[in-house]
Structures are given as C-alpha cells and as structure tokens.
Amino acid sequence: MPQHVRKGDMVTVISGSDRGRTAKVLKVMPKRGKVLVQGVNVCKRHTKPSQHQQQGGIVEKELAIDLSNVLPAVDGKPTRVRFQTKDDGAKVRVAVKGGSQIGQALKKASK
C-alpha cells in the first residue's frame, strides 16, 4: 500500500486524545503502520541517573501513533491523498481538496 505520509510532512491528527493538532512527521514506520509525530502522543518517563544520562528526572518522549490516524495538512487543513503518475513516470501525491501537489515527486526506478 502506498504511503500517504512521508518524513517532514505537516500532518493533522484526526483521532485520539491529540485530535486536531497539526505537527511535523519525525519518522514513518511503514512495516508497522506507525508514524512518529512531533509533540503528539507524549508520555513521561521517570528515569534514574545513569552513565548515559547523568541527571535523572522526568523525560518526555513521543510515542508512535497509527498511520491511519493522520492526514497531510495542506494550507492548515487536513486532506486525503490521491496518487498520480506524470508523463515522465514520476509518481506524485496530490491533495484531494484543491488538487495541489504534496512534497517532491518520486522518480521511477530505472531497470
């Protein structure tokens, strides 16, 4: 299944406790169907001092959310994604609302 979200995209969370929040994608994990979004699904972990982290305390960390719970944001509003193939064979993500191109085109792999 083609991915509608890529690293660096601005996305809107459409379900869950962070619904409506718009943020940047830090990492996409397509095999797990998860995405890591900046400032979304943050958990707090209490850590003891160690050699790796000299000072203990409360560390905030983003956890992955399901890929189906985010949509790319175009002009600040969430939109679904359609895929088009250009004449030169490049695959492009296009916003359903407005028809604008999202991100860079993927070049067709040469054989």
mmCIF file with all atom_site columns, C-alpha atoms in Angstrom:
data_model
loop_
_atom_site.group_PDB
_atom_site.id
_atom_site.type_symbol
_atom_site.label_atom_id
_atom_site.label_alt_id
_atom_site.label_comp_id
_atom_site.label_asym_id
_atom_site.label_entity_id
_atom_site.label_seq_id
_atom_site.pdbx_PDB_ins_code
_atom_site.Cartn_x
_atom_site.Cartn_y
_atom_site.Cartn_z
_atom_site.occupancy
_atom_site.B_iso_or_equiv
_atom_site.pdbx_formal_charge
_atom_site.auth_seq_id
_atom_site.auth_comp_id
_atom_site.auth_asym_id
_atom_site.auth_atom_id
_atom_site.pdbx_PDB_model_num
ATOM 1   C CA . MET A 1 1   ? 0.000  0.000  0.000   1.00 0.00 ? 1   MET A CA 1
ATOM 2   C CA . PRO A 1 2   ? 1.457  3.382  -0.926  1.00 0.00 ? 2   PRO A CA 1
ATOM 3   C CA . GLN A 1 3   ? 2.182  5.738  1.947   1.00 0.00 ? 3   GLN A CA 1
ATOM 4   C CA . HIS A 1 4   ? 0.208  8.980  2.068   1.00 0.00 ? 4   HIS A CA 1
ATOM 5   C CA . VAL A 1 5   ? 2.596  10.491 4.648   1.00 0.00 ? 5   VAL A CA 1
ATOM 6   C CA . ARG A 1 6   ? 6.365  10.986 4.474   1.00 0.00 ? 6   ARG A CA 1
ATOM 7   C CA . LYS A 1 7   ? 9.046  12.252 6.840   1.00 0.00 ? 7   LYS A CA 1
ATOM 8   C CA . GLY A 1 8   ? 8.971  16.045 7.111   1.00 0.00 ? 8   GLY A CA 1
ATOM 9   C CA . ASP A 1 9   ? 5.297  16.420 6.147   1.00 0.00 ? 9   ASP A CA 1
ATOM 10  C CA . MET A 1 10  ? 2.945  18.575 8.188   1.00 0.00 ? 10  MET A CA 1
ATOM 11  C CA . VAL A 1 11  ? 0.060  16.363 9.319   1.00 0.00 ? 11  VAL A CA 1
ATOM 12  C CA . THR A 1 12  ? -3.162 16.752 11.275  1.00 0.00 ? 12  THR A CA 1
ATOM 13  C CA . VAL A 1 13  ? -4.149 14.121 13.831  1.00 0.00 ? 13  VAL A CA 1
ATOM 14  C CA . ILE A 1 14  ? -7.736 13.045 13.116  1.00 0.00 ? 14  ILE A CA 1
ATOM 15  C CA . SER A 1 15  ? -8.426 10.782 16.109  1.00 0.00 ? 15  SER A CA 1
ATOM 16  C CA . GLY A 1 16  ? -7.272 10.145 19.642  1.00 0.00 ? 16  GLY A CA 1
ATOM 17  C CA . SER A 1 17  ? -6.505 12.443 22.540  1.00 0.00 ? 17  SER A CA 1
ATOM 18  C CA . ASP A 1 18  ? -4.442 14.793 20.325  1.00 0.00 ? 18  ASP A CA 1
ATOM 19  C CA . ARG A 1 19  ? -7.202 15.165 17.710  1.00 0.00 ? 19  ARG A CA 1
ATOM 20  C CA . GLY A 1 20  ? -6.974 18.384 15.717  1.00 0.00 ? 20  GLY A CA 1
ATOM 21  C CA . ARG A 1 21  ? -3.298 19.008 16.438  1.00 0.00 ? 21  ARG A CA 1
ATOM 22  C CA . THR A 1 22  ? -1.059 19.828 13.463  1.00 0.00 ? 22  THR A CA 1
ATOM 23  C CA . ALA A 1 23  ? 2.632  18.901 13.647  1.00 0.00 ? 23  ALA A CA 1
ATOM 24  C CA . LYS A 1 24  ? 5.649  17.637 11.700  1.00 0.00 ? 24  LYS A CA 1
ATOM 25  C CA . VAL A 1 25  ? 6.355  13.962 10.972  1.00 0.00 ? 25  VAL A CA 1
ATOM 26  C CA . LEU A 1 26  ? 9.640  12.816 12.532  1.00 0.00 ? 26  LEU A CA 1
ATOM 27  C CA . LYS A 1 27  ? 9.648  9.187  11.392  1.00 0.00 ? 27  LYS A CA 1
ATOM 28  C CA . VAL A 1 28  ? 7.476  6.826  9.343   1.00 0.00 ? 28  VAL A CA 1
ATOM 29  C CA . MET A 1 29  ? 7.463  3.077  10.055  1.00 0.00 ? 29  MET A CA 1
ATOM 30  C CA . PRO A 1 30  ? 5.565  1.543  7.107   1.00 0.00 ? 30  PRO A CA 1
ATOM 31  C CA . LYS A 1 31  ? 6.023  -2.116 8.091   1.00 0.00 ? 31  LYS A CA 1
ATOM 32  C CA . ARG A 1 32  ? 4.441  -1.459 11.491  1.00 0.00 ? 32  ARG A CA 1
ATOM 33  C CA . GLY A 1 33  ? 1.917  1.023  10.085  1.00 0.00 ? 33  GLY A CA 1
ATOM 34  C CA . LYS A 1 34  ? 3.014  3.683  12.558  1.00 0.00 ? 34  LYS A CA 1
ATOM 35  C CA . VAL A 1 35  ? 4.178  7.279  12.407  1.00 0.00 ? 35  VAL A CA 1
ATOM 36  C CA . LEU A 1 36  ? 6.083  9.426  14.915  1.00 0.00 ? 36  LEU A CA 1
ATOM 37  C CA . VAL A 1 37  ? 4.744  12.993 15.100  1.00 0.00 ? 37  VAL A CA 1
ATOM 38  C CA . GLN A 1 38  ? 6.446  15.851 16.953  1.00 0.00 ? 38  GLN A CA 1
ATOM 39  C CA . GLY A 1 39  ? 4.658  16.739 20.204  1.00 0.00 ? 39  GLY A CA 1
ATOM 40  C CA . VAL A 1 40  ? 1.858  14.185 19.729  1.00 0.00 ? 40  VAL A CA 1
ATOM 41  C CA . ASN A 1 41  ? 1.209  11.160 21.984  1.00 0.00 ? 41  ASN A CA 1
ATOM 42  C CA . VAL A 1 42  ? 3.808  12.299 24.509  1.00 0.00 ? 42  VAL A CA 1
ATOM 43  C CA . CYS A 1 43  ? 4.497  10.112 27.538  1.00 0.00 ? 43  CYS A CA 1
ATOM 44  C CA . LYS A 1 44  ? 6.534  10.970 30.622  1.00 0.00 ? 44  LYS A CA 1
ATOM 45  C CA . ARG A 1 45  ? 9.106  8.539  31.935  1.00 0.00 ? 45  ARG A CA 1
ATOM 46  C CA . HIS A 1 46  ? 10.773 8.850  35.324  1.00 0.00 ? 46  HIS A CA 1
ATOM 47  C CA . THR A 1 47  ? 14.451 7.911  34.997  1.00 0.00 ? 47  THR A CA 1
ATOM 48  C CA . LYS A 1 48  ? 17.207 7.301  37.500  1.00 0.00 ? 48  LYS A CA 1
ATOM 49  C CA . PRO A 1 49  ? 20.645 8.836  36.998  1.00 0.00 ? 49  PRO A CA 1
ATOM 50  C CA . SER A 1 50  ? 22.929 6.615  34.902  1.00 0.00 ? 50  SER A CA 1
ATOM 51  C CA . GLN A 1 51  ? 26.154 6.896  32.926  1.00 0.00 ? 51  GLN A CA 1
ATOM 52  C CA . HIS A 1 52  ? 24.165 7.572  29.789  1.00 0.00 ? 52  HIS A CA 1
ATOM 53  C CA . GLN A 1 53  ? 22.043 10.258 31.448  1.00 0.00 ? 53  GLN A CA 1
ATOM 54  C CA . GLN A 1 54  ? 23.939 11.924 34.286  1.00 0.00 ? 54  GLN A CA 1
ATOM 55  C CA . GLN A 1 55  ? 20.929 13.645 35.782  1.00 0.00 ? 55  GLN A CA 1
ATOM 56  C CA . GLY A 1 56  ? 17.757 11.688 36.408  1.00 0.00 ? 56  GLY A CA 1
ATOM 57  C CA . GLY A 1 57  ? 14.311 13.198 36.145  1.00 0.00 ? 57  GLY A CA 1
ATOM 58  C CA . ILE A 1 58  ? 11.197 13.176 34.044  1.00 0.00 ? 58  ILE A CA 1
ATOM 59  C CA . VAL A 1 59  ? 11.839 12.647 30.331  1.00 0.00 ? 59  VAL A CA 1
ATOM 60  C CA . GLU A 1 60  ? 9.123  13.403 27.782  1.00 0.00 ? 60  GLU A CA 1
ATOM 61  C CA . LYS A 1 61  ? 9.102  11.194 24.703  1.00 0.00 ? 61  LYS A CA 1
ATOM 62  C CA . GLU A 1 62  ? 6.837  10.947 21.657  1.00 0.00 ? 62  GLU A CA 1
ATOM 63  C CA . LEU A 1 63  ? 5.307  7.547  21.005  1.00 0.00 ? 63  LEU A CA 1
ATOM 64  C CA . ALA A 1 64  ? 4.209  6.244  17.629  1.00 0.00 ? 64  ALA A CA 1
ATOM 65  C CA . ILE A 1 65  ? 0.587  6.539  16.524  1.00 0.00 ? 65  ILE A CA 1
ATOM 66  C CA . ASP A 1 66  ? -1.234 4.615  13.831  1.00 0.00 ? 66  ASP A CA 1
ATOM 67  C CA . LEU A 1 67  ? -0.704 5.778  10.259  1.00 0.00 ? 67  LEU A CA 1
ATOM 68  C CA . SER A 1 68  ? -4.452 5.846  9.631   1.00 0.00 ? 68  SER A CA 1
ATOM 69  C CA . ASN A 1 69  ? -4.910 8.487  12.357  1.00 0.00 ? 69  ASN A CA 1
ATOM 70  C CA . VAL A 1 70  ? -3.091 11.255 10.461  1.00 0.00 ? 70  VAL A CA 1
ATOM 71  C CA . LEU A 1 71  ? -3.781 13.183 7.262   1.00 0.00 ? 71  LEU A CA 1
ATOM 72  C CA . PRO A 1 72  ? -1.437 15.579 5.448   1.00 0.00 ? 72  PRO A CA 1
ATOM 73  C CA . ALA A 1 73  ? -2.232 19.241 6.115   1.00 0.00 ? 73  ALA A CA 1
ATOM 74  C CA . VAL A 1 74  ? -2.476 21.482 3.065   1.00 0.00 ? 74  VAL A CA 1
ATOM 75  C CA . ASP A 1 75  ? -2.992 25.184 3.864   1.00 0.00 ? 75  ASP A CA 1
ATOM 76  C CA . GLY A 1 76  ? -3.564 24.200 7.506   1.00 0.00 ? 76  GLY A CA 1
ATOM 77  C CA . LYS A 1 77  ? -6.459 21.833 6.769   1.00 0.00 ? 77  LYS A CA 1
ATOM 78  C CA . PRO A 1 78  ? -6.372 18.022 6.562   1.00 0.00 ? 78  PRO A CA 1
ATOM 79  C CA . THR A 1 79  ? -6.897 16.431 3.176   1.00 0.00 ? 79  THR A CA 1
ATOM 80  C CA . ARG A 1 80  ? -6.903 12.961 1.711   1.00 0.00 ? 80  ARG A CA 1
ATOM 81  C CA . VAL A 1 81  ? -4.248 11.997 -0.826  1.00 0.00 ? 81  VAL A CA 1
ATOM 82  C CA . ARG A 1 82  ? -4.534 10.813 -4.405  1.00 0.00 ? 82  ARG A CA 1
ATOM 83  C CA . PHE A 1 83  ? -1.592 9.441  -6.390  1.00 0.00 ? 83  PHE A CA 1
ATOM 84  C CA . GLN A 1 84  ? -0.902 10.476 -9.988  1.00 0.00 ? 84  GLN A CA 1
ATOM 85  C CA . THR A 1 85  ? 1.746  9.389  -12.441 1.00 0.00 ? 85  THR A CA 1
ATOM 86  C CA . LYS A 1 86  ? 3.286  12.118 -14.583 1.00 0.00 ? 86  LYS A CA 1
ATOM 87  C CA . ASP A 1 87  ? 4.303  11.712 -18.220 1.00 0.00 ? 87  ASP A CA 1
ATOM 88  C CA . ASP A 1 88  ? 7.958  11.126 -17.273 1.00 0.00 ? 88  ASP A CA 1
ATOM 89  C CA . GLY A 1 89  ? 6.954  8.229  -14.973 1.00 0.00 ? 89  GLY A CA 1
ATOM 90  C CA . ALA A 1 90  ? 7.305  10.104 -11.686 1.00 0.00 ? 90  ALA A CA 1
ATOM 91  C CA . LYS A 1 91  ? 4.722  9.323  -9.006  1.00 0.00 ? 91  LYS A CA 1
ATOM 92  C CA . VAL A 1 92  ? 3.200  12.362 -7.295  1.00 0.00 ? 92  VAL A CA 1
ATOM 93  C CA . ARG A 1 93  ? 0.989  12.802 -4.218  1.00 0.00 ? 93  ARG A CA 1
ATOM 94  C CA . VAL A 1 94  ? -1.894 15.173 -4.905  1.00 0.00 ? 94  VAL A CA 1
ATOM 95  C CA . ALA A 1 95  ? -4.304 16.677 -2.369  1.00 0.00 ? 95  ALA A CA 1
ATOM 96  C CA . VAL A 1 96  ? -7.931 15.712 -2.987  1.00 0.00 ? 96  VAL A CA 1
ATOM 97  C CA . LYS A 1 97  ? -9.047 19.161 -1.779  1.00 0.00 ? 97  LYS A CA 1
ATOM 98  C CA . GLY A 1 98  ? -7.601 21.757 -4.139  1.00 0.00 ? 98  GLY A CA 1
ATOM 99  C CA . GLY A 1 99  ? -5.529 19.369 -6.275  1.00 0.00 ? 99  GLY A CA 1
ATOM 100 C CA . SER A 1 100 ? -2.156 20.793 -5.212  1.00 0.00 ? 100 SER A CA 1
ATOM 101 C CA . GLN A 1 101 ? 0.962  18.637 -5.241  1.00 0.00 ? 101 GLN A CA 1
ATOM 102 C CA . ILE A 1 102 ? 2.269  17.458 -1.860  1.00 0.00 ? 102 ILE A CA 1
ATOM 103 C CA . GLY A 1 103 ? 6.040  17.198 -1.481  1.00 0.00 ? 103 GLY A CA 1
ATOM 104 C CA . GLN A 1 104 ? 8.515  16.003 -4.089  1.00 0.00 ? 104 GLN A CA 1
ATOM 105 C CA . ALA A 1 105 ? 7.817  13.579 -6.920  1.00 0.00 ? 105 ALA A CA 1
ATOM 106 C CA . LEU A 1 106 ? 9.181  10.038 -6.669  1.00 0.00 ? 106 LEU A CA 1
ATOM 107 C CA . LYS A 1 107 ? 11.351 9.142  -9.640  1.00 0.00 ? 107 LYS A CA 1
ATOM 108 C CA . LYS A 1 108 ? 10.627 5.900  -11.386 1.00 0.00 ? 108 LYS A CA 1
ATOM 109 C CA . ALA A 1 109 ? 13.325 3.298  -10.695 1.00 0.00 ? 109 ALA A CA 1
ATOM 110 C CA . SER A 1 110 ? 15.435 2.590  -13.757 1.00 0.00 ? 110 SER A CA 1
ATOM 111 C CA . LYS A 1 111 ? 15.988 -1.043 -14.727 1.00 0.00 ? 111 LYS A CA 1
#
